[in-house]
PDB file of C-alpha atoms in Angstrom:
ATOM      1  CA  MET A  21      -4.642 -18.794  -9.821  1.00  0.00           C
ATOM      2  CA  MET A  22      -5.314 -15.781  -7.818  1.00  0.00           C
ATOM      3  CA  LYS A  23      -4.813 -12.477  -9.652  1.00  0.00           C
ATOM      4  CA  ILE A  24      -4.351  -9.093  -8.098  1.00  0.00           C
ATOM      5  CA  LEU A  25      -3.535  -5.680  -9.264  1.00  0.00           C
ATOM      6  CA  PHE A  26      -0.669  -3.963  -7.108  1.00  0.00           C
ATOM      7  CA  ILE A  27      -0.550  -0.007  -7.728  1.00  0.00           C
ATOM      8  CA  GLY A  28       2.289   2.165  -6.561  1.00  0.00           C
ATOM      9  CA  GLU A  29       5.488   1.597  -4.898  1.00  0.00           C
ATOM     10  CA  SER A  30       7.421   3.528  -7.877  1.00  0.00           C
ATOM     11  CA  TRP A  31       8.755   7.276  -7.657  1.00  0.00           C
ATOM     12  CA  ILE A  32      11.331   9.548  -9.642  1.00  0.00           C
ATOM     13  CA  ILE A  33      13.747  11.180  -7.903  1.00  0.00           C
ATOM     14  CA  HIS A  34      15.229  14.924  -9.453  1.00  0.00           C
ATOM     15  CA  MET A  35      18.836  15.630  -8.239  1.00  0.00           C
ATOM     16  CA  ILE A  36      20.781  18.683  -8.032  1.00  0.00           C
ATOM     17  CA  HIS A  37      24.432  18.163  -8.082  1.00  0.00           C
ATOM     18  CA  THR A  38      26.580  20.914  -7.155  1.00  0.00           C
ATOM     19  CA  LYS A  39      30.355  21.298  -7.570  1.00  0.00           C
ATOM     20  CA  GLY A  40      31.523  24.575  -6.488  1.00  0.00           C
ATOM     21  CA  TYR A  41      30.237  27.089  -9.050  1.00  0.00           C
ATOM     22  CA  ASP A  42      28.781  24.535 -11.269  1.00  0.00           C
ATOM     23  CA  SER A  43      26.014  22.439 -11.216  1.00  0.00           C
ATOM     24  CA  PHE A  44      24.089  19.818 -12.780  1.00  0.00           C
ATOM     25  CA  THR A  45      20.903  17.796 -12.725  1.00  0.00           C
ATOM     26  CA  SER A  46      19.882  14.324 -13.194  1.00  0.00           C
ATOM     27  CA  THR A  47      16.879  12.137 -12.878  1.00  0.00           C
ATOM     28  CA  LYS A  48      16.500   8.559 -11.661  1.00  0.00           C
ATOM     29  CA  TYR A  49      13.214   6.198 -11.695  1.00  0.00           C
ATOM     30  CA  GLU A  50      12.883   3.621  -8.797  1.00  0.00           C
ATOM     31  CA  GLU A  51      10.649   0.492  -7.732  1.00  0.00           C
ATOM     32  CA  GLY A  52      10.277  -0.616  -4.137  1.00  0.00           C
ATOM     33  CA  ALA A  53       8.557  -3.861  -4.559  1.00  0.00           C
ATOM     34  CA  THR A  54      10.451  -5.388  -6.866  1.00  0.00           C
ATOM     35  CA  TYR A  55      11.209  -8.142  -4.503  1.00  0.00           C
ATOM     36  CA  LEU A  56       7.853  -8.401  -2.896  1.00  0.00           C
ATOM     37  CA  LEU A  57       6.169  -9.090  -6.425  1.00  0.00           C
ATOM     38  CA  SER A  58       8.990 -11.812  -7.187  1.00  0.00           C
ATOM     39  CA  CYS A  59       7.715 -13.722  -4.091  1.00  0.00           C
ATOM     40  CA  LEU A  60       4.205 -13.332  -4.861  1.00  0.00           C
ATOM     41  CA  ARG A  61       4.962 -14.715  -8.314  1.00  0.00           C
ATOM     42  CA  GLU A  62       7.102 -17.323  -6.945  1.00  0.00           C
ATOM     43  CA  ASN A  63       4.158 -18.351  -4.735  1.00  0.00           C
ATOM     44  CA  LYS A  64       1.643 -18.534  -7.863  1.00  0.00           C
ATOM     45  CA  ILE A  65      -0.002 -15.325  -7.782  1.00  0.00           C
ATOM     46  CA  ASP A  66      -0.692 -13.572 -10.934  1.00  0.00           C
ATOM     47  CA  VAL A  67       0.317  -9.937 -10.393  1.00  0.00           C
ATOM     48  CA  THR A  68      -0.467  -7.067 -12.760  1.00  0.00           C
ATOM     49  CA  TYR A  69       1.749  -4.029 -11.797  1.00  0.00           C
ATOM     50  CA  MET A  70       0.576  -0.445 -12.095  1.00  0.00           C
ATOM     51  CA  GLN A  71       3.344   2.089 -11.426  1.00  0.00           C
ATOM     52  CA  ALA A  72       2.289   5.083  -9.556  1.00  0.00           C
ATOM     53  CA  HIS A  73       2.670   7.384 -12.589  1.00  0.00           C
ATOM     54  CA  GLU A  74       0.629   5.167 -14.666  1.00  0.00           C
ATOM     55  CA  VAL A  75      -2.629   5.620 -12.469  1.00  0.00           C
ATOM     56  CA  GLN A  76      -3.003   9.083 -14.216  1.00  0.00           C
ATOM     57  CA  VAL A  77      -3.737   7.582 -17.684  1.00  0.00           C
ATOM     58  CA  ARG A  78      -4.335   3.798 -17.404  1.00  0.00           C
ATOM     59  CA  PHE A  79      -6.296   3.053 -14.312  1.00  0.00           C
ATOM     60  CA  PRO A  80      -9.427   1.005 -15.067  1.00  0.00           C
ATOM     61  CA  GLN A  81     -12.548   3.417 -15.712  1.00  0.00           C
ATOM     62  CA  SER A  82     -15.220   0.670 -15.080  1.00  0.00           C
ATOM     63  CA  LEU A  83     -16.023  -1.609 -12.338  1.00  0.00           C
ATOM     64  CA  GLU A  84     -16.116  -4.538 -15.004  1.00  0.00           C
ATOM     65  CA  GLU A  85     -12.441  -3.836 -15.645  1.00  0.00           C
ATOM     66  CA  LEU A  86     -11.453  -4.213 -11.797  1.00  0.00           C
ATOM     67  CA  GLN A  87     -13.408  -7.208 -11.541  1.00  0.00           C
ATOM     68  CA  ALA A  88     -10.896  -9.090 -13.874  1.00  0.00           C
ATOM     69  CA  TYR A  89      -8.874  -9.313 -10.362  1.00  0.00           C
ATOM     70  CA  ASP A  90      -9.546 -10.942  -7.139  1.00  0.00           C
ATOM     71  CA  ALA A  91      -7.773  -8.140  -5.245  1.00  0.00           C
ATOM     72  CA  ILE A  92      -6.245  -4.895  -5.182  1.00  0.00           C
ATOM     73  CA  VAL A  93      -3.000  -3.739  -3.112  1.00  0.00           C
ATOM     74  CA  LEU A  94      -2.345   0.210  -2.879  1.00  0.00           C
ATOM     75  CA  SER A  95       1.285   0.611  -1.404  1.00  0.00           C
ATOM     76  CA  ASP A  96       2.768   4.167  -1.106  1.00  0.00           C
ATOM     77  CA  ILE A  97       0.318   5.773  -3.388  1.00  0.00           C
ATOM     78  CA  GLY A  98      -1.661   9.063  -2.521  1.00  0.00           C
ATOM     79  CA  ALA A  99      -5.346   9.823  -2.826  1.00  0.00           C
ATOM     80  CA  ASN A 100      -4.644  12.791  -5.294  1.00  0.00           C
ATOM     81  CA  THR A 101      -2.943  10.377  -8.066  1.00  0.00           C
ATOM     82  CA  PHE A 102      -6.215   8.796  -8.268  1.00  0.00           C
ATOM     83  CA  LEU A 103      -8.795  11.611  -7.872  1.00  0.00           C
ATOM     84  CA  LEU A 104      -6.515  14.101 -10.193  1.00  0.00           C
ATOM     85  CA  GLN A 105      -5.937  12.037 -13.305  1.00  0.00           C
ATOM     86  CA  ASN A 106      -4.728  13.866 -16.223  1.00  0.00           C
ATOM     87  CA  SER A 107      -8.339  13.854 -18.171  1.00  0.00           C
ATOM     88  CA  THR A 108      -9.381  15.728 -15.183  1.00  0.00           C
ATOM     89  CA  PHE A 109      -6.947  18.029 -13.934  1.00  0.00           C
ATOM     90  CA  TYR A 110      -5.706  19.016 -17.480  1.00  0.00           C
ATOM     91  CA  GLN A 111      -8.689  18.366 -19.596  1.00  0.00           C
ATOM     92  CA  MET A 112     -11.498  18.970 -17.160  1.00  0.00           C
ATOM     93  CA  GLN A 113     -13.616  15.835 -18.320  1.00  0.00           C
ATOM     94  CA  VAL A 114     -16.066  14.284 -15.713  1.00  0.00           C
ATOM     95  CA  VAL A 115     -14.886  10.464 -15.292  1.00  0.00           C
ATOM     96  CA  PRO A 116     -15.693   7.926 -12.714  1.00  0.00           C
ATOM     97  CA  ASN A 117     -14.319   8.486  -9.517  1.00  0.00           C
ATOM     98  CA  PRO A 118     -11.412   5.656  -8.944  1.00  0.00           C
ATOM     99  CA  LEU A 119     -11.743   5.064  -5.288  1.00  0.00           C
ATOM    100  CA  GLU A 120     -15.332   4.921  -5.930  1.00  0.00           C
ATOM    101  CA  LEU A 121     -14.689   2.270  -8.216  1.00  0.00           C
ATOM    102  CA  ILE A 122     -12.655   0.769  -5.637  1.00  0.00           C
ATOM    103  CA  LYS A 123     -14.972   0.753  -3.022  1.00  0.00           C
ATOM    104  CA  GLN A 124     -17.904  -0.743  -5.352  1.00  0.00           C
ATOM    105  CA  PHE A 125     -15.129  -3.512  -6.462  1.00  0.00           C
ATOM    106  CA  VAL A 126     -15.072  -4.527  -2.416  1.00  0.00           C
ATOM    107  CA  THR A 127     -18.725  -3.963  -1.944  1.00  0.00           C
ATOM    108  CA  GLU A 128     -19.235  -6.663  -4.424  1.00  0.00           C
ATOM    109  CA  GLY A 129     -16.618  -9.203  -3.378  1.00  0.00           C
ATOM    110  CA  GLY A 130     -13.381  -8.161  -4.211  1.00  0.00           C
ATOM    111  CA  GLY A 131     -10.154  -7.601  -1.736  1.00  0.00           C
ATOM    112  CA  LEU A 132      -8.251  -4.806  -0.486  1.00  0.00           C
ATOM    113  CA  LEU A 133      -5.124  -4.326   0.930  1.00  0.00           C
ATOM    114  CA  MET A 134      -3.567  -1.105   1.763  1.00  0.00           C
ATOM    115  CA  VAL A 135       0.333  -1.100   2.855  1.00  0.00           C
ATOM    116  CA  GLY A 136       2.068   1.417   4.821  1.00  0.00           C
ATOM    117  CA  GLY A 137       4.387   4.089   3.904  1.00  0.00           C
ATOM    118  CA  TYR A 138       4.730   7.965   3.373  1.00  0.00           C
ATOM    119  CA  LEU A 139       1.779   8.280   1.017  1.00  0.00           C
ATOM    120  CA  THR A 140      -0.431   5.791   2.282  1.00  0.00           C
ATOM    121  CA  PHE A 141      -3.279   5.951   4.905  1.00  0.00           C
ATOM    122  CA  MET A 142      -2.616   9.987   5.847  1.00  0.00           C
ATOM    123  CA  GLY A 143       1.043   9.904   5.295  1.00  0.00           C
ATOM    124  CA  ILE A 144       3.682  12.478   5.568  1.00  0.00           C
ATOM    125  CA  GLU A 145       2.208  15.883   6.387  1.00  0.00           C
ATOM    126  CA  GLY A 146      -1.373  14.309   5.713  1.00  0.00           C
ATOM    127  CA  LYS A 147      -0.793  14.141   1.736  1.00  0.00           C
ATOM    128  CA  ALA A 148      -1.920  10.827   1.071  1.00  0.00           C
ATOM    129  CA  ASN A 149      -5.283  11.829   2.575  1.00  0.00           C
ATOM    130  CA  TYR A 150      -7.262   8.558   2.519  1.00  0.00           C
ATOM    131  CA  LYS A 151      -8.893   9.609   5.897  1.00  0.00           C
ATOM    132  CA  ASN A 152     -10.778  12.086   3.572  1.00  0.00           C
ATOM    133  CA  SER A 153     -11.707   9.736   0.910  1.00  0.00           C
ATOM    134  CA  VAL A 154     -14.793   6.989   0.447  1.00  0.00           C
ATOM    135  CA  LEU A 155     -11.608   4.380   1.270  1.00  0.00           C
ATOM    136  CA  ALA A 156     -12.274   5.378   4.875  1.00  0.00           C
ATOM    137  CA  ASP A 157     -15.272   3.721   4.967  1.00  0.00           C
ATOM    138  CA  VAL A 158     -13.906   0.506   3.277  1.00  0.00           C
ATOM    139  CA  LEU A 159     -10.573   0.010   4.984  1.00  0.00           C
ATOM    140  CA  PRO A 160     -10.596  -1.842   8.494  1.00  0.00           C
ATOM    141  CA  VAL A 161      -8.988   0.848  10.217  1.00  0.00           C
ATOM    142  CA  ILE A 162      -9.523   4.397  11.913  1.00  0.00           C
ATOM    143  CA  MET A 163      -7.035   6.891  10.436  1.00  0.00           C
ATOM    144  CA  ALA A 164      -5.225   9.634  12.370  1.00  0.00           C
ATOM    145  CA  ASP A 165      -5.636  13.290  11.275  1.00  0.00           C
ATOM    146  CA  GLY A 166      -2.629  14.748   9.655  1.00  0.00           C
ATOM    147  CA  ASP A 167       0.887  13.599   9.558  1.00  0.00           C
ATOM    148  CA  ASP A 168       0.372   9.750  10.867  1.00  0.00           C
ATOM    149  CA  ARG A 169       4.000   8.816  10.593  1.00  0.00           C
ATOM    150  CA  VAL A 170       5.697   7.052  13.648  1.00  0.00           C
ATOM    151  CA  GLU A 171       9.387   6.789  12.822  1.00  0.00           C
ATOM    152  CA  MET A 172      11.389   4.225  15.014  1.00  0.00           C
ATOM    153  CA  PRO A 173      15.004   4.593  13.764  1.00  0.00           C
ATOM    154  CA  ASN A 174      15.451   2.265  16.844  1.00  0.00           C
ATOM    155  CA  GLY A 175      13.311  -0.568  15.411  1.00  0.00           C
ATOM    156  CA  PHE A 176      10.444  -2.023  16.797  1.00  0.00           C
ATOM    157  CA  ALA A 177       9.086  -5.649  16.381  1.00  0.00           C
ATOM    158  CA  PRO A 178       5.111  -6.011  16.210  1.00  0.00           C
ATOM    159  CA  SER A 179       3.814  -8.790  18.517  1.00  0.00           C
ATOM    160  CA  ALA A 180       0.426 -10.909  17.692  1.00  0.00           C
ATOM    161  CA  THR A 181      -2.352  -9.102  19.705  1.00  0.00           C
ATOM    162  CA  ALA A 182      -4.843 -12.584  18.272  1.00  0.00           C
ATOM    163  CA  SER A 183      -4.472 -15.968  16.943  1.00  0.00           C
ATOM    164  CA  HIS A 184      -5.011 -16.353  13.413  1.00  0.00           C
ATOM    165  CA  PRO A 185      -3.766 -18.226  10.344  1.00  0.00           C
ATOM    166  CA  LEU A 186      -2.020 -15.218   9.113  1.00  0.00           C
ATOM    167  CA  VAL A 187       0.314 -14.652  12.242  1.00  0.00           C
ATOM    168  CA  ASP A 188       0.410 -18.015  13.783  1.00  0.00           C
ATOM    169  CA  GLY A 189       3.474 -19.951  13.358  1.00  0.00           C
ATOM    170  CA  LEU A 190       5.344 -16.725  12.505  1.00  0.00           C
ATOM    171  CA  GLY A 191       7.472 -16.624  15.368  1.00  0.00           C
ATOM    172  CA  VAL A 192       9.395 -13.547  16.653  1.00  0.00           C
ATOM    173  CA  TRP A 193       9.024 -10.594  13.955  1.00  0.00           C
ATOM    174  CA  PRO A 194      12.005  -8.888  12.685  1.00  0.00           C
ATOM    175  CA  LYS A 195      12.379  -5.135  13.644  1.00  0.00           C
ATOM    176  CA  LEU A 196      10.553  -2.451  11.230  1.00  0.00           C
ATOM    177  CA  LEU A 197      11.726   1.279  11.272  1.00  0.00           C
ATOM    178  CA  GLY A 198       8.507   2.857  11.445  1.00  0.00           C
ATOM    179  CA  TYR A 199       4.650   2.955  10.763  1.00  0.00           C
ATOM    180  CA  ASN A 200       1.203   5.097   9.989  1.00  0.00           C
ATOM    181  CA  ARG A 201      -0.725   5.365  13.266  1.00  0.00           C
ATOM    182  CA  LEU A 202      -3.686   3.400  12.998  1.00  0.00           C
ATOM    183  CA  THR A 203      -6.460   2.064  14.983  1.00  0.00           C
ATOM    184  CA  ALA A 204      -8.844  -0.979  14.335  1.00  0.00           C
ATOM    185  CA  LYS A 205     -12.516  -0.363  13.869  1.00  0.00           C
ATOM    186  CA  PRO A 206     -14.545  -1.844  16.172  1.00  0.00           C
ATOM    187  CA  ASP A 207     -16.004  -4.560  13.823  1.00  0.00           C
ATOM    188  CA  ALA A 208     -12.397  -5.539  12.508  1.00  0.00           C
ATOM    189  CA  GLU A 209      -9.787  -7.849  13.665  1.00  0.00           C
ATOM    190  CA  MET A 210      -6.262  -6.524  15.107  1.00  0.00           C
ATOM    191  CA  LEU A 211      -3.853  -9.391  14.385  1.00  0.00           C
ATOM    192  CA  LEU A 212      -0.664  -7.436  14.916  1.00  0.00           C
ATOM    193  CA  GLY A 213       0.255  -4.436  17.103  1.00  0.00           C
ATOM    194  CA  HIS A 214       2.815  -2.257  18.720  1.00  0.00           C
ATOM    195  CA  GLU A 215       1.743  -0.504  22.165  1.00  0.00           C
ATOM    196  CA  ASP A 216      -1.901   0.897  21.095  1.00  0.00           C
ATOM    197  CA  ASP A 217      -1.514   1.033  17.617  1.00  0.00           C
ATOM    198  CA  ALA A 218      -2.654  -1.449  15.089  1.00  0.00           C
ATOM    199  CA  ILE A 219       0.006  -2.991  12.606  1.00  0.00           C
ATOM    200  CA  LEU A 220      -1.881  -5.677  10.850  1.00  0.00           C
ATOM    201  CA  THR A 221      -5.867  -5.514  11.020  1.00  0.00           C
ATOM    202  CA  VAL A 222      -8.296  -7.481   8.606  1.00  0.00           C
ATOM    203  CA  GLY A 223     -11.858  -6.974   8.130  1.00  0.00           C
ATOM    204  CA  ARG A 224     -15.022  -7.010   5.763  1.00  0.00           C
ATOM    205  CA  PHE A 225     -16.966  -4.708   3.810  1.00  0.00           C
ATOM    206  CA  GLY A 226     -19.902  -5.824   1.744  1.00  0.00           C
ATOM    207  CA  ALA A 227     -18.940  -8.928   0.373  1.00  0.00           C
ATOM    208  CA  GLY A 228     -15.314  -8.388   0.016  1.00  0.00           C
ATOM    209  CA  LYS A 229     -12.145  -8.742   2.482  1.00  0.00           C
ATOM    210  CA  THR A 230     -10.087  -5.862   3.523  1.00  0.00           C
ATOM    211  CA  ALA A 231      -6.810  -5.453   5.264  1.00  0.00           C
ATOM    212  CA  ALA A 232      -4.373  -2.854   6.611  1.00  0.00           C
ATOM    213  CA  PHE A 233      -0.621  -3.175   7.172  1.00  0.00           C
ATOM    214  CA  ALA A 234       0.433  -0.188   8.874  1.00  0.00           C
ATOM    215  CA  SER A 235       4.440  -0.541   8.088  1.00  0.00           C
ATOM    216  CA  ASP A 236       6.134  -0.972   4.760  1.00  0.00           C
ATOM    217  CA  CYS A 237       6.801  -3.820   2.544  1.00  0.00           C
ATOM    218  CA  SER A 238      10.000  -2.453   1.403  1.00  0.00           C
ATOM    219  CA  PRO A 239      12.676   0.148   2.705  1.00  0.00           C
ATOM    220  CA  HIS A 240      12.881   2.476   4.258  1.00  0.00           C
ATOM    221  CA  TRP A 241      10.515   1.289   7.192  1.00  0.00           C
ATOM    222  CA  GLY A 242      10.991  -2.254   5.737  1.00  0.00           C
ATOM    223  CA  SER A 243      14.325  -2.715   7.402  1.00  0.00           C
ATOM    224  CA  LEU A 244      16.938  -5.088   5.839  1.00  0.00           C
ATOM    225  CA  GLU A 245      16.058  -7.418   8.482  1.00  0.00           C
ATOM    226  CA  PHE A 246      12.769  -7.681   7.432  1.00  0.00           C
ATOM    227  CA  MET A 247      13.482  -7.875   3.461  1.00  0.00           C
ATOM    228  CA  GLY A 248      15.748 -10.864   4.651  1.00  0.00           C
ATOM    229  CA  TRP A 249      13.323 -12.651   6.944  1.00  0.00           C
ATOM    230  CA  ASP A 250      12.977 -16.533   5.816  1.00  0.00           C
ATOM    231  CA  LYS A 251       9.030 -16.078   6.628  1.00  0.00           C
ATOM    232  CA  TYR A 252       8.740 -12.874   4.581  1.00  0.00           C
ATOM    233  CA  PRO A 253       7.305 -14.719   1.083  1.00  0.00           C
ATOM    234  CA  LEU A 254       5.237 -16.658   3.413  1.00  0.00           C
ATOM    235  CA  PHE A 255       3.683 -13.808   5.443  1.00  0.00           C
ATOM    236  CA  TRP A 256       2.806 -11.507   1.943  1.00  0.00           C
ATOM    237  CA  SER A 257       1.895 -14.464  -0.028  1.00  0.00           C
ATOM    238  CA  ASN A 258      -0.908 -15.515   2.779  1.00  0.00           C
ATOM    239  CA  LEU A 259      -2.041 -11.996   3.367  1.00  0.00           C
ATOM    240  CA  ILE A 260      -2.836 -11.534  -0.339  1.00  0.00           C
ATOM    241  CA  ARG A 261      -4.755 -15.023  -0.478  1.00  0.00           C
ATOM    242  CA  PHE A 262      -6.686 -14.242   2.477  1.00  0.00           C
ATOM    243  CA  LEU A 263      -8.312 -11.184   0.254  1.00  0.00           C
ATOM    244  CA  LYS A 264     -10.071 -13.890  -2.026  1.00  0.00           C
TER     245      LYS A 264
END
């Protein structure tokens, strides 16, 4: 059974409720990939889920620990979360660079998928900042400078740009509500696109396989139409298996 480490797609919301003169605060925790992860597990993929806040204290500290998995998936989690772990930011310790470990993991045969969102690729206000990390070498796409979001409230349906088992037979895609602007590297293969932008790109780095999906696996870019698409489980399961 294929084993993956899925990282990200979780967040904490702090709210201020103002009612006339008085106000109070509340906090809630949310996860965005619940449906996706259930689809993968139902399709016999062994998923270890690491929420975004866990990375700062629980991300593997050695290549050997990462090699317990066949592939790593990063979704809506910025580079700073990996680079500024608690041991470094608060305790000034010298520790292995997690993104360097991921690069080595792929070099030696592991798979890597990055899924789009406000905190992947470059993201909102450029805060995901992967273009300025070692994963820029690993991913099969060239990232834009700064904020790379393309908001599409009117929706867009990506179209196949090549024949490939990952996209053949899926038919017309449902509409998505946005994406990160990406360009396929010359030695990579763009499988889905919108105008001149790469929506799904696959490639290789060292002995490993890589993929970049520019839109989201969940709301808000992942529209209700996309989440309810009958090919949704098949698409994601096949994409994950491609990485092995």
